[in-house]
Every structure is written in structure tokens, then in C-alpha cells.
PDB file of C-alpha atoms and ligand atoms in Angstrom:
ATOM      1  CA  MET A   1      -2.931   7.163 -43.408  1.00 84.00           C
ATOM      2  CA  ASP A   2      -3.116   9.055 -46.693  1.00 93.00           C
ATOM      3  CA  LEU A   3      -2.723  12.251 -44.642  1.00 94.00           C
ATOM      4  CA  PHE A   4       0.822  11.205 -43.819  1.00 97.00           C
ATOM      5  CA  SER A   5       1.782   9.723 -47.187  1.00 97.00           C
ATOM      6  CA  LEU A   6       4.826  11.149 -48.976  1.00 97.00           C
ATOM      7  CA  LYS A   7       4.364   8.967 -52.048  1.00 97.00           C
ATOM      8  CA  GLY A   8       5.626  10.796 -55.131  1.00 96.00           C
ATOM      9  CA  LYS A   9       7.484  13.408 -53.074  1.00 97.00           C
ATOM     10  CA  THR A  10      11.224  14.069 -53.015  1.00 98.00           C
ATOM     11  CA  ALA A  11      13.060  15.225 -49.901  1.00 98.00           C
ATOM     12  CA  LEU A  12      16.498  16.856 -49.687  1.00 99.00           C
ATOM     13  CA  VAL A  13      18.125  16.063 -46.327  1.00 99.00           C
ATOM     14  CA  THR A  14      21.375  17.311 -44.742  1.00 98.00           C
ATOM     15  CA  GLY A  15      23.017  15.564 -41.795  1.00 98.00           C
ATOM     16  CA  GLY A  16      21.591  12.232 -42.902  1.00 98.00           C
ATOM     17  CA  THR A  17      24.696  10.064 -42.468  1.00 98.00           C
ATOM     18  CA  ARG A  18      23.918   9.160 -38.846  1.00 97.00           C
ATOM     19  CA  GLY A  19      22.038  10.102 -35.702  1.00 98.00           C
ATOM     20  CA  ILE A  20      18.821  12.096 -35.911  1.00 98.00           C
ATOM     21  CA  GLY A  21      19.226  12.992 -39.598  1.00 98.00           C
ATOM     22  CA  GLN A  22      19.590   9.346 -40.606  1.00 98.00           C
ATOM     23  CA  ALA A  23      16.393   8.415 -38.745  1.00 98.00           C
ATOM     24  CA  MET A  24      14.580  11.344 -40.368  1.00 99.00           C
ATOM     25  CA  ALA A  25      15.715  10.404 -43.890  1.00 99.00           C
ATOM     26  CA  VAL A  26      14.693   6.773 -43.392  1.00 99.00           C
ATOM     27  CA  ALA A  27      11.330   7.849 -41.925  1.00 99.00           C
ATOM     28  CA  LEU A  28      10.578  10.039 -44.946  1.00 99.00           C
ATOM     29  CA  ALA A  29      11.430   7.102 -47.213  1.00 99.00           C
ATOM     30  CA  GLU A  30       9.207   4.781 -45.142  1.00 98.00           C
ATOM     31  CA  ALA A  31       6.373   7.260 -45.760  1.00 98.00           C
ATOM     32  CA  GLY A  32       7.011   6.975 -49.497  1.00 98.00           C
ATOM     33  CA  ALA A  33       9.452   9.776 -50.377  1.00 98.00           C
ATOM     34  CA  ASP A  34      12.543   9.487 -52.540  1.00 98.00           C
ATOM     35  CA  ILE A  35      15.576  11.000 -50.845  1.00 98.00           C
ATOM     36  CA  LEU A  36      18.385  13.306 -51.948  1.00 98.00           C
ATOM     37  CA  LEU A  37      21.094  13.135 -49.285  1.00 98.00           C
ATOM     38  CA  ALA A  38      23.456  16.094 -49.047  1.00 98.00           C
ATOM     39  CA  VAL A  39      26.566  14.674 -47.390  1.00 98.00           C
ATOM     40  CA  ARG A  40      30.295  15.318 -47.281  1.00 98.00           C
ATOM     41  CA  ALA A  41      32.414  13.647 -49.964  1.00 97.00           C
ATOM     42  CA  GLY A  42      33.326  10.121 -48.899  1.00 96.00           C
ATOM     43  CA  ALA A  43      30.606   9.949 -46.237  1.00 96.00           C
ATOM     44  CA  SER A  44      29.100   6.637 -45.128  1.00 96.00           C
ATOM     45  CA  THR A  45      26.573   5.122 -47.534  1.00 97.00           C
ATOM     46  CA  GLU A  46      24.691   3.319 -44.742  1.00 98.00           C
ATOM     47  CA  THR A  47      21.647   5.595 -44.989  1.00 98.00           C
ATOM     48  CA  LYS A  48      21.462   5.165 -48.768  1.00 98.00           C
ATOM     49  CA  ALA A  49      21.461   1.378 -48.305  1.00 98.00           C
ATOM     50  CA  LYS A  50      18.661   1.586 -45.707  1.00 98.00           C
ATOM     51  CA  ILE A  51      16.544   3.751 -48.020  1.00 98.00           C
ATOM     52  CA  GLU A  52      17.106   1.544 -51.051  1.00 98.00           C
ATOM     53  CA  ALA A  53      16.170  -1.515 -48.954  1.00 98.00           C
ATOM     54  CA  LEU A  54      12.752   0.145 -48.573  1.00 98.00           C
ATOM     55  CA  GLY A  55      12.383   0.289 -52.351  1.00 98.00           C
ATOM     56  CA  ARG A  56      12.881   4.072 -52.523  1.00 98.00           C
ATOM     57  CA  THR A  57      15.602   5.860 -54.459  1.00 98.00           C
ATOM     58  CA  CYS A  58      18.435   7.728 -52.752  1.00 98.00           C
ATOM     59  CA  VAL A  59      20.899  10.017 -54.542  1.00 98.00           C
ATOM     60  CA  LEU A  60      23.992  11.316 -52.761  1.00 98.00           C
ATOM     61  CA  TYR A  61      25.199  14.879 -53.355  1.00 98.00           C
ATOM     62  CA  ASP A  62      28.587  16.052 -52.066  1.00 98.00           C
ATOM     63  CA  VAL A  63      28.124  19.072 -49.829  1.00 98.00           C
ATOM     64  CA  ASP A  64      30.193  20.498 -47.011  1.00 98.00           C
ATOM     65  CA  VAL A  65      27.876  22.890 -45.206  1.00 98.00           C
ATOM     66  CA  SER A  66      30.840  24.668 -43.607  1.00 98.00           C
ATOM     67  CA  SER A  67      31.552  26.038 -47.120  1.00 98.00           C
ATOM     68  CA  ARG A  68      29.355  28.671 -48.739  1.00 98.00           C
ATOM     69  CA  ALA A  69      30.695  27.759 -52.189  1.00 98.00           C
ATOM     70  CA  SER A  70      29.813  24.101 -51.667  1.00 98.00           C
ATOM     71  CA  ILE A  71      26.249  24.983 -50.614  1.00 98.00           C
ATOM     72  CA  ALA A  72      25.824  27.380 -53.540  1.00 98.00           C
ATOM     73  CA  ALA A  73      26.535  24.538 -55.982  1.00 98.00           C
ATOM     74  CA  LEU A  74      23.898  22.181 -54.517  1.00 98.00           C
ATOM     75  CA  VAL A  75      20.556  23.424 -55.837  1.00 98.00           C
ATOM     76  CA  PRO A  76      21.895  24.064 -59.362  1.00 98.00           C
ATOM     77  CA  ALA A  77      23.092  20.427 -59.422  1.00 98.00           C
ATOM     78  CA  VAL A  78      19.915  18.933 -57.925  1.00 98.00           C
ATOM     79  CA  VAL A  79      17.397  21.029 -59.848  1.00 98.00           C
ATOM     80  CA  GLY A  80      19.246  22.446 -62.867  1.00 97.00           C
ATOM     81  CA  ARG A  81      21.497  19.546 -63.838  1.00 98.00           C
ATOM     82  CA  ASP A  82      19.509  16.554 -62.545  1.00 98.00           C
ATOM     83  CA  GLY A  83      15.972  17.911 -62.920  1.00 98.00           C
ATOM     84  CA  HIS A  84      14.626  16.996 -59.464  1.00 98.00           C
ATOM     85  CA  ARG A  85      11.731  18.822 -57.881  1.00 98.00           C
ATOM     86  CA  ILE A  86      12.398  19.297 -54.158  1.00 98.00           C
ATOM     87  CA  ASP A  87       9.155  18.986 -52.172  1.00 98.00           C
ATOM     88  CA  VAL A  88      10.655  18.716 -48.695  1.00 98.00           C
ATOM     89  CA  LEU A  89      13.866  20.203 -47.256  1.00 99.00           C
ATOM     90  CA  VAL A  90      15.246  18.926 -43.944  1.00 99.00           C
ATOM     91  CA  ASN A  91      18.205  20.891 -42.545  1.00 99.00           C
ATOM     92  CA  CYS A  92      19.658  18.564 -39.915  1.00 98.00           C
ATOM     93  CA  ALA A  93      23.472  18.905 -40.222  1.00 98.00           C
ATOM     94  CA  GLY A  94      24.919  20.378 -37.056  1.00 98.00           C
ATOM     95  CA  ILE A  95      28.010  20.485 -34.858  1.00 98.00           C
ATOM     96  CA  GLN A  96      28.835  21.216 -31.249  1.00 97.00           C
ATOM     97  CA  ARG A  97      31.942  22.927 -29.797  1.00 98.00           C
ATOM     98  CA  ARG A  98      32.389  23.249 -26.032  1.00 97.00           C
ATOM     99  CA  HIS A  99      34.603  25.820 -24.268  1.00 98.00           C
ATOM    100  CA  PRO A 100      34.076  28.248 -21.402  1.00 98.00           C
ATOM    101  CA  ALA A 101      32.807  31.484 -22.967  1.00 98.00           C
ATOM    102  CA  HIS A 102      35.864  33.538 -21.947  1.00 98.00           C
ATOM    103  CA  GLN A 103      38.121  31.111 -23.848  1.00 98.00           C
ATOM    104  CA  PHE A 104      35.877  30.429 -26.873  1.00 98.00           C
ATOM    105  CA  PRO A 105      38.036  30.631 -30.047  1.00 98.00           C
ATOM    106  CA  ASP A 106      36.901  32.689 -33.050  1.00 98.00           C
ATOM    107  CA  SER A 107      37.491  29.725 -35.355  1.00 98.00           C
ATOM    108  CA  ASP A 108      35.028  27.517 -33.435  1.00 98.00           C
ATOM    109  CA  TRP A 109      32.505  30.355 -33.187  1.00 99.00           C
ATOM    110  CA  ASP A 110      32.665  30.912 -36.962  1.00 98.00           C
ATOM    111  CA  GLU A 111      32.408  27.196 -37.778  1.00 98.00           C
ATOM    112  CA  VAL A 112      29.404  26.597 -35.508  1.00 99.00           C
ATOM    113  CA  LEU A 113      27.576  29.657 -36.814  1.00 99.00           C
ATOM    114  CA  GLN A 114      28.221  28.662 -40.437  1.00 99.00           C
ATOM    115  CA  VAL A 115      27.275  24.977 -40.075  1.00 99.00           C
ATOM    116  CA  ASN A 116      24.323  25.388 -37.698  1.00 99.00           C
ATOM    117  CA  LEU A 117      22.798  28.691 -38.826  1.00 99.00           C
ATOM    118  CA  SER A 118      24.203  30.279 -42.003  1.00 99.00           C
ATOM    119  CA  SER A 119      24.018  27.035 -43.971  1.00 99.00           C
ATOM    120  CA  VAL A 120      20.392  26.664 -42.902  1.00 99.00           C
ATOM    121  CA  PHE A 121      19.623  30.140 -44.238  1.00 99.00           C
ATOM    122  CA  GLU A 122      21.539  29.527 -47.473  1.00 99.00           C
ATOM    123  CA  LEU A 123      19.743  26.240 -48.164  1.00 99.00           C
ATOM    124  CA  CYS A 124      16.331  27.607 -47.191  1.00 99.00           C
ATOM    125  CA  ARG A 125      16.898  30.565 -49.523  1.00 99.00           C
ATOM    126  CA  ASP A 126      18.078  28.482 -52.476  1.00 98.00           C
ATOM    127  CA  VAL A 127      15.526  25.677 -52.064  1.00 98.00           C
ATOM    128  CA  GLY A 128      12.787  28.178 -51.145  1.00 98.00           C
ATOM    129  CA  ALA A 129      13.395  30.060 -54.409  1.00 98.00           C
ATOM    130  CA  HIS A 130      13.015  26.758 -56.270  1.00 98.00           C
ATOM    131  CA  MET A 131       9.845  25.785 -54.368  1.00 98.00           C
ATOM    132  CA  LEU A 132       8.253  29.185 -55.054  1.00 97.00           C
ATOM    133  CA  GLU A 133       8.470  28.468 -58.783  1.00 97.00           C
ATOM    134  CA  GLN A 134       6.728  25.080 -58.516  1.00 95.00           C
ATOM    135  CA  PRO A 135       3.029  24.408 -59.128  1.00 90.00           C
ATOM    136  CA  VAL A 136       1.032  23.568 -55.992  1.00 90.00           C
ATOM    137  CA  TYR A 137       0.562  19.889 -55.164  1.00 81.00           C
ATOM    138  CA  ASP A 138      -2.548  18.139 -56.418  1.00 62.00           C
ATOM    139  CA  GLY A 139      -5.508  18.059 -54.076  1.00 60.00           C
ATOM    140  CA  VAL A 140      -8.318  20.358 -53.094  1.00 58.00           C
ATOM    141  CA  LYS A 141      -7.079  21.583 -49.730  1.00 65.00           C
ATOM    142  CA  ASP A 142      -3.358  20.953 -50.042  1.00 69.00           C
ATOM    143  CA  LYS A 143      -2.124  24.075 -51.779  1.00 83.00           C
ATOM    144  CA  ARG A 144       1.438  23.450 -50.771  1.00 91.00           C
ATOM    145  CA  ARG A 145       4.514  24.025 -52.873  1.00 95.00           C
ATOM    146  CA  GLY A 146       6.871  22.614 -50.279  1.00 97.00           C
ATOM    147  CA  ALA A 147       7.687  21.892 -46.665  1.00 98.00           C
ATOM    148  CA  ILE A 148      10.853  23.072 -44.935  1.00 98.00           C
ATOM    149  CA  ILE A 149      11.906  21.474 -41.661  1.00 99.00           C
ATOM    150  CA  ASN A 150      14.871  22.896 -39.770  1.00 99.00           C
ATOM    151  CA  VAL A 151      16.438  21.237 -36.758  1.00 99.00           C
ATOM    152  CA  ALA A 152      16.583  23.554 -33.767  1.00 99.00           C
ATOM    153  CA  SER A 153      17.372  22.554 -30.158  1.00 98.00           C
ATOM    154  CA  LEU A 154      16.346  23.080 -26.556  1.00 98.00           C
ATOM    155  CA  LEU A 155      19.132  25.674 -26.792  1.00 98.00           C
ATOM    156  CA  SER A 156      16.862  27.643 -29.106  1.00 98.00           C
ATOM    157  CA  PHE A 157      15.098  28.480 -25.808  1.00 98.00           C
ATOM    158  CA  GLN A 158      17.740  27.929 -23.124  1.00 97.00           C
ATOM    159  CA  GLY A 159      21.375  29.053 -22.910  1.00 98.00           C
ATOM    160  CA  GLY A 160      23.146  25.796 -22.074  1.00 96.00           C
ATOM    161  CA  ILE A 161      26.531  25.595 -20.338  1.00 94.00           C
ATOM    162  CA  THR A 162      29.846  26.315 -22.162  1.00 97.00           C
ATOM    163  CA  VAL A 163      28.129  26.187 -25.561  1.00 98.00           C
ATOM    164  CA  PRO A 164      27.575  29.892 -26.404  1.00 98.00           C
ATOM    165  CA  ALA A 165      28.066  29.490 -30.169  1.00 99.00           C
ATOM    166  CA  TYR A 166      25.680  26.534 -30.319  1.00 98.00           C
ATOM    167  CA  ALA A 167      23.024  28.359 -28.272  1.00 98.00           C
ATOM    168  CA  ALA A 168      23.369  31.474 -30.451  1.00 99.00           C
ATOM    169  CA  SER A 169      23.130  29.405 -33.631  1.00 99.00           C
ATOM    170  CA  LYS A 170      20.078  27.411 -32.533  1.00 99.00           C
ATOM    171  CA  GLY A 171      18.315  30.508 -31.212  1.00 99.00           C
ATOM    172  CA  GLY A 172      18.917  31.875 -34.693  1.00 99.00           C
ATOM    173  CA  VAL A 173      17.460  28.770 -36.354  1.00 99.00           C
ATOM    174  CA  ALA A 174      14.202  29.244 -34.423  1.00 99.00           C
ATOM    175  CA  GLN A 175      13.928  32.918 -35.373  1.00 98.00           C
ATOM    176  CA  LEU A 176      14.900  32.236 -38.999  1.00 99.00           C
ATOM    177  CA  THR A 177      12.198  29.563 -39.171  1.00 99.00           C
ATOM    178  CA  LYS A 178       9.551  32.069 -38.061  1.00 99.00           C
ATOM    179  CA  ALA A 179      10.867  34.800 -40.376  1.00 99.00           C
ATOM    180  CA  LEU A 180      10.737  32.527 -43.434  1.00 99.00           C
ATOM    181  CA  SER A 181       7.311  31.214 -42.449  1.00 98.00           C
ATOM    182  CA  ASN A 182       5.995  34.783 -42.373  1.00 98.00           C
ATOM    183  CA  GLU A 183       7.155  35.329 -45.966  1.00 98.00           C
ATOM    184  CA  TRP A 184       6.308  31.955 -47.445  1.00 98.00           C
ATOM    185  CA  ALA A 185       3.293  30.413 -45.677  1.00 96.00           C
ATOM    186  CA  SER A 186       0.908  32.420 -47.874  1.00 95.00           C
ATOM    187  CA  LYS A 187       2.776  31.133 -50.942  1.00 95.00           C
ATOM    188  CA  GLY A 188       2.354  27.447 -50.063  1.00 95.00           C
ATOM    189  CA  ILE A 189       5.611  26.719 -48.261  1.00 97.00           C
ATOM    190  CA  THR A 190       5.345  25.684 -44.632  1.00 98.00           C
ATOM    191  CA  VAL A 191       8.465  26.384 -42.575  1.00 98.00           C
ATOM    192  CA  ASN A 192       8.797  24.653 -39.223  1.00 98.00           C
ATOM    193  CA  ALA A 193      11.518  23.409 -36.904  1.00 99.00           C
ATOM    194  CA  ILE A 194      11.940  20.370 -34.698  1.00 99.00           C
ATOM    195  CA  ALA A 195      13.738  21.020 -31.413  1.00 98.00           C
ATOM    196  CA  PRO A 196      15.271  17.796 -30.056  1.00 98.00           C
ATOM    197  CA  GLY A 197      15.803  17.335 -26.339  1.00 98.00           C
ATOM    198  CA  TYR A 198      18.720  15.286 -25.026  1.00 97.00           C
ATOM    199  CA  ILE A 199      19.300  12.538 -27.579  1.00 97.00           C
ATOM    200  CA  ALA A 200      21.817   9.704 -27.382  1.00 96.00           C
ATOM    201  CA  THR A 201      23.957  10.434 -30.461  1.00 96.00           C
ATOM    202  CA  GLU A 202      27.652  11.043 -31.140  1.00 95.00           C
ATOM    203  CA  MET A 203      27.070  14.776 -30.669  1.00 94.00           C
ATOM    204  CA  ASN A 204      26.437  14.153 -26.962  1.00 94.00           C
ATOM    205  CA  THR A 205      29.331  11.804 -26.249  1.00 94.00           C
ATOM    206  CA  ALA A 206      30.951  14.395 -23.958  1.00 91.00           C
ATOM    207  CA  LEU A 207      27.737  14.830 -21.947  1.00 92.00           C
ATOM    208  CA  MET A 208      27.005  11.111 -21.697  1.00 93.00           C
ATOM    209  CA  ASP A 209      30.589  10.425 -20.578  1.00 94.00           C
ATOM    210  CA  ASP A 210      30.270  12.993 -17.761  1.00 94.00           C
ATOM    211  CA  GLU A 211      28.423  10.856 -15.210  1.00 95.00           C
ATOM    212  CA  ALA A 212      27.302  13.745 -12.984  1.00 96.00           C
ATOM    213  CA  ARG A 213      25.917  15.783 -15.933  1.00 93.00           C
ATOM    214  CA  ALA A 214      24.300  12.737 -17.534  1.00 95.00           C
ATOM    215  CA  THR A 215      22.561  11.819 -14.268  1.00 95.00           C
ATOM    216  CA  SER A 216      21.298  15.347 -13.595  1.00 95.00           C
ATOM    217  CA  ILE A 217      19.983  15.633 -17.181  1.00 95.00           C
ATOM    218  CA  LEU A 218      18.176  12.298 -16.921  1.00 96.00           C
ATOM    219  CA  ALA A 219      16.591  13.291 -13.598  1.00 97.00           C
ATOM    220  CA  ARG A 220      14.945  16.285 -15.325  1.00 96.00           C
ATOM    221  CA  ILE A 221      13.482  14.418 -18.314  1.00 98.00           C
ATOM    222  CA  PRO A 222       9.830  13.564 -17.476  1.00 98.00           C
ATOM    223  CA  ALA A 223       9.878  10.606 -19.892  1.00 98.00           C
ATOM    224  CA  GLY A 224      12.640   9.088 -17.751  1.00 97.00           C
ATOM    225  CA  ARG A 225      15.054   8.347 -20.603  1.00 97.00           C
ATOM    226  CA  TRP A 226      17.300  10.078 -23.123  1.00 97.00           C
ATOM    227  CA  GLY A 227      15.812  10.350 -26.597  1.00 98.00           C
ATOM    228  CA  LEU A 228      16.753   8.116 -29.515  1.00 98.00           C
ATOM    229  CA  PRO A 229      17.023   9.021 -33.219  1.00 98.00           C
ATOM    230  CA  ASP A 230      13.894   6.978 -33.991  1.00 98.00           C
ATOM    231  CA  ASP A 231      11.888   9.292 -31.706  1.00 98.00           C
ATOM    232  CA  PHE A 232      12.006  11.834 -34.591  1.00 98.00           C
ATOM    233  CA  LYS A 233      10.302   9.690 -37.203  1.00 98.00           C
ATOM    234  CA  GLY A 234       6.746  10.757 -36.398  1.00 98.00           C
ATOM    235  CA  ALA A 235       7.517  14.461 -36.084  1.00 98.00           C
ATOM    236  CA  VAL A 236       9.360  14.691 -39.391  1.00 99.00           C
ATOM    237  CA  ILE A 237       6.691  12.747 -41.317  1.00 98.00           C
ATOM    238  CA  PHE A 238       4.004  14.967 -39.782  1.00 98.00           C
ATOM    239  CA  LEU A 239       5.749  18.222 -40.750  1.00 98.00           C
ATOM    240  CA  ALA A 240       6.566  16.968 -44.264  1.00 98.00           C
ATOM    241  CA  SER A 241       3.086  15.656 -45.045  1.00 97.00           C
ATOM    242  CA  ARG A 242      -0.419  16.940 -45.721  1.00 94.00           C
ATOM    243  CA  ALA A 243      -1.235  16.280 -42.050  1.00 95.00           C
ATOM    244  CA  SER A 244       0.537  19.551 -41.196  1.00 96.00           C
ATOM    245  CA  ALA A 245      -0.703  21.683 -44.117  1.00 94.00           C
ATOM    246  CA  TYR A 246      -1.922  24.432 -41.705  1.00 94.00           C
ATOM    247  CA  VAL A 247       1.115  24.310 -39.393  1.00 97.00           C
ATOM    248  CA  SER A 248       3.863  26.863 -40.055  1.00 98.00           C
ATOM    249  CA  GLY A 249       6.320  28.893 -37.990  1.00 98.00           C
ATOM    250  CA  GLU A 250       6.146  26.230 -35.274  1.00 98.00           C
ATOM    251  CA  ILE A 251       9.087  24.976 -33.214  1.00 98.00           C
ATOM    252  CA  LEU A 252       8.043  21.452 -32.246  1.00 98.00           C
ATOM    253  CA  THR A 253       9.924  20.170 -29.194  1.00 98.00           C
ATOM    254  CA  VAL A 254      10.584  16.415 -29.137  1.00 98.00           C
ATOM    255  CA  ASP A 255      12.165  16.202 -25.724  1.00 98.00           C
ATOM    256  CA  GLY A 256      10.394  13.680 -23.491  1.00 98.00           C
ATOM    257  CA  GLY A 257       8.651  16.555 -21.747  1.00 98.00           C
ATOM    258  CA  TRP A 258      11.757  18.590 -20.746  1.00 97.00           C
ATOM    259  CA  MET A 259      10.390  21.991 -21.774  1.00 97.00           C
ATOM    260  CA  GLY A 260       7.175  21.505 -19.826  1.00 96.00           C
ATOM    261  CA  ARG A 261       9.065  21.161 -16.590  1.00 93.00           C
TER     262      ARG A 261
HETATM  263  P1  NDP B 308      25.466  13.763 -35.116  1.00 75.31           P
HETATM  264  O1  NDP B 308      26.738  14.346 -34.601  1.00 75.31           O
HETATM  265  O2  NDP B 308      25.135  12.344 -34.814  1.00 75.31           O
HETATM  266  O3  NDP B 308      25.338  13.996 -36.710  1.00 75.31           O
HETATM  267  C1  NDP B 308      25.663  15.237 -37.265  1.00 75.31           C
HETATM  268  C2  NDP B 308      25.357  15.207 -38.732  1.00 75.31           C
HETATM  269  O4  NDP B 308      25.722  16.497 -39.300  1.00 75.31           O
HETATM  270  C3  NDP B 308      26.151  14.147 -39.484  1.00 75.31           C
HETATM  271  O5  NDP B 308      25.372  13.638 -40.533  1.00 75.31           O
HETATM  272  C4  NDP B 308      27.311  14.960 -40.028  1.00 75.31           C
HETATM  273  O6  NDP B 308      27.923  14.400 -41.164  1.00 75.31           O
HETATM  274  C5  NDP B 308      26.600  16.254 -40.396  1.00 75.31           C
HETATM  275  N1  NDP B 308      27.555  17.348 -40.575  1.00 75.31           N
HETATM  276  C6  NDP B 308      28.308  17.948 -39.626  1.00 75.31           C
HETATM  277  N2  NDP B 308      29.117  18.867 -40.185  1.00 75.31           N
HETATM  278  C7  NDP B 308      28.863  18.846 -41.527  1.00 75.31           C
HETATM  279  C8  NDP B 308      29.394  19.550 -42.645  1.00 75.31           C
HETATM  280  N3  NDP B 308      30.358  20.482 -42.504  1.00 75.31           N
HETATM  281  N4  NDP B 308      28.893  19.286 -43.878  1.00 75.31           N
HETATM  282  C9  NDP B 308      27.949  18.329 -44.049  1.00 75.31           C
HETATM  283  N5  NDP B 308      27.411  17.623 -43.018  1.00 75.31           N
HETATM  284  C10 NDP B 308      27.873  17.877 -41.778  1.00 75.31           C
HETATM  285  O7  NDP B 308      24.345  14.754 -34.570  1.00 75.31           O
HETATM  286  P2  NDP B 308      22.833  14.532 -34.124  1.00 75.31           P
HETATM  287  O8  NDP B 308      22.167  13.525 -34.958  1.00 75.31           O
HETATM  288  O9  NDP B 308      22.816  14.425 -32.656  1.00 75.31           O
HETATM  289  O10 NDP B 308      22.255  15.991 -34.460  1.00 75.31           O
HETATM  290  C11 NDP B 308      21.523  16.274 -35.630  1.00 75.31           C
HETATM  291  C12 NDP B 308      20.927  17.658 -35.472  1.00 75.31           C
HETATM  292  O11 NDP B 308      20.137  17.693 -34.278  1.00 75.31           O
HETATM  293  C13 NDP B 308      21.969  18.771 -35.332  1.00 75.31           C
HETATM  294  O12 NDP B 308      21.529  19.924 -36.001  1.00 75.31           O
HETATM  295  C14 NDP B 308      22.005  18.998 -33.837  1.00 75.31           C
HETATM  296  O13 NDP B 308      22.430  20.294 -33.507  1.00 75.31           O
HETATM  297  C15 NDP B 308      20.549  18.787 -33.480  1.00 75.31           C
HETATM  298  N6  NDP B 308      20.319  18.491 -32.093  1.00 75.31           N
HETATM  299  C16 NDP B 308      20.830  17.357 -31.507  1.00 75.31           C
HETATM  300  C17 NDP B 308      20.595  17.113 -30.166  1.00 75.31           C
HETATM  301  C18 NDP B 308      21.096  15.895 -29.481  1.00 75.31           C
HETATM  302  O14 NDP B 308      20.841  15.770 -28.269  1.00 75.31           O
HETATM  303  N7  NDP B 308      21.764  14.975 -30.134  1.00 75.31           N
HETATM  304  C19 NDP B 308      19.840  18.047 -29.328  1.00 75.31           C
HETATM  305  C20 NDP B 308      19.374  19.209 -30.033  1.00 75.31           C
HETATM  306  C21 NDP B 308      19.606  19.408 -31.362  1.00 75.31           C
HETATM  307  P3  NDP B 308      29.277  13.495 -41.041  1.00 75.31           P
HETATM  308  O15 NDP B 308      28.828  12.097 -40.733  1.00 75.31           O
HETATM  309  O16 NDP B 308      29.932  13.663 -42.380  1.00 75.31           O
HETATM  310  O17 NDP B 308      30.114  14.096 -39.937  1.00 75.31           O
END
């Protein structure tokens, strides 16, 4: 199990207040990591309590990823002011906006692209610059300086219906992941993405409430059920840990078999 241990590591996680991001943050803590949670001011402290119940530390940082200025202040606070080394970055914050394409408002387009794609670039850039300055981890084979895990989507590959901004943003996350991997894998930073299938979270309330859509989606999932946040625990620990030291530029689908169909 040492391959999967994150003991002594520190992970910075966005989108960790609920849903998939909460399960990922808790999973990293279960594997031994201390967690820095980048959340909006006044956000729920439920995840922090779950992490501390595991005996790990959890520090909350106020960040609104729809704001470039807010993101720009994060790494200076985490690294410069508080002296943390960030070993793992998980970019999980995301939003959905649904409208027919011919009526899609500029404001929703801009917000989705900023939250789902530009913020991912900005955090990868700022945390990547920090990781590049760090010594490699101990160990003979593990010459890593850090692991970056972005959260993509099935809409990194498919177009979806009435979600053009989301599909464009998640297609961008997949390409950004590969572009950063090409620059940084040789320098000890692995950059991968996890692409969730259809997961029962608040983001999908509209889909789950539409009985016809929900039934047709379920009929196509080979696993025969919608995914749950806990289905992401194994994938995130794998991509954060030594077990994946030679995996980079990969978009790992966790979708109950949807993409194979
Ligand atoms: P949820 O809606 O349950 O959670 C979204 C998370 O993003 C929350 O923690 C939320 O914080 C945070 N967030 C949203 N906007 C901001 C912001 N401006 N600043 C800071 N944090 C913000 O979503 P899921 O757990 O379902 O999704 C997590 C990720 O997985 C997203 O990137 C999503 O696109 C992706 N995904 C989800 C799928 C699904 O089926 N559910 C499928 C494919 C991909 P707060 O609590 O403050 O709102």
C-alpha cells in the first residue's frame, strides 16, 4: 500500500465543499495527505470537519475562482505567507449553465469559461511555477516534484445538449492537461485529468429531475447506475501517489463504462 500513500504530502483542492471535490479531498486525507481547501468565503466547513476527524490537518483559503484577482492571491498566501509546500493540486471547482445555443448569454459563457477553464490554467500556472522550484521527493524512482489533477468531463470528448460553454470549457481542460504535461513531465510534475461520467450531485439536479433524460442516460451506462462522489476516491489517490509516477497527460474516465459504448 506504500505505493498509494500520501503521508507527508500536502494537497491544494478547489471545489471541495461538496460533491466530487469533497470526496476527493477526503480520499487524499484518508491516504495520509494534509489538505488546503480553496473555497469561497463563508463556504461550508463540513469537508474540513471530515478531514480533521481523520487526524489530518485542513486549512481553508478564501478563493472565488470566477475572479482572476482572487486566484492570483492564492499561491502567495499559501506558499509565501504560510510556508506550505504544495505537492498535489486538484482543480475540481466547476459550474454548469444550460441554454439553447442560439440563446446562450455572453455573461453565462464568460462565467463558465472562467470558472471551468481559465481558473484551471491560472492555478496550474501558479502552482506549477511553485512545484518547479521544489526539490524532488525522496525515493529512488520517484523523481516527482508534484502531481496536478484536473477535473474534465465526458464533455471533453462529446458535445452534450444545450451546454455549449461547458463542453467548450471541458474540451479545453483536456487539451490544457496534455499541453502542461508536455512541458512539465520531464521536470517531475505529472499532469492528468479525471473525466467523470454522469454523477449524482447538485450539478446534475436538472438532468435527474427530467425523467425522460435521466432514464435514457441510465440506459446507456454499462454499470447500470449513476456514479457517486465516492467513486472518485481511488482515481484521485492513484493520480496523486507514487503508483502513477509514469502516468502523465492522461484523461482518466470514471464513468461506469459510458465511453466504451
Ligand atoms: P457540485 O455542483 O456538487 O460542486 C461544485 C463545486 O465547485 C463546489 O465545491 C462549489 O463551491 C465549487 N465552485 C463553483 N463555483 C465556484 C467559484 N466561483 N469559486 C470557488 N468554488 C466554486 O459539482 P460536482 O461535484 O458535480 O462537480 C465537480 C467537478 O466535476 C466540476 O468540475 C464538474 O464540472 C465536474 N464534473 C461533474 C460531473 C457530474 O456528473 N456531476 C460530470 C463531469 C464533470 P460552493 O459550494 O461554494 O458553490
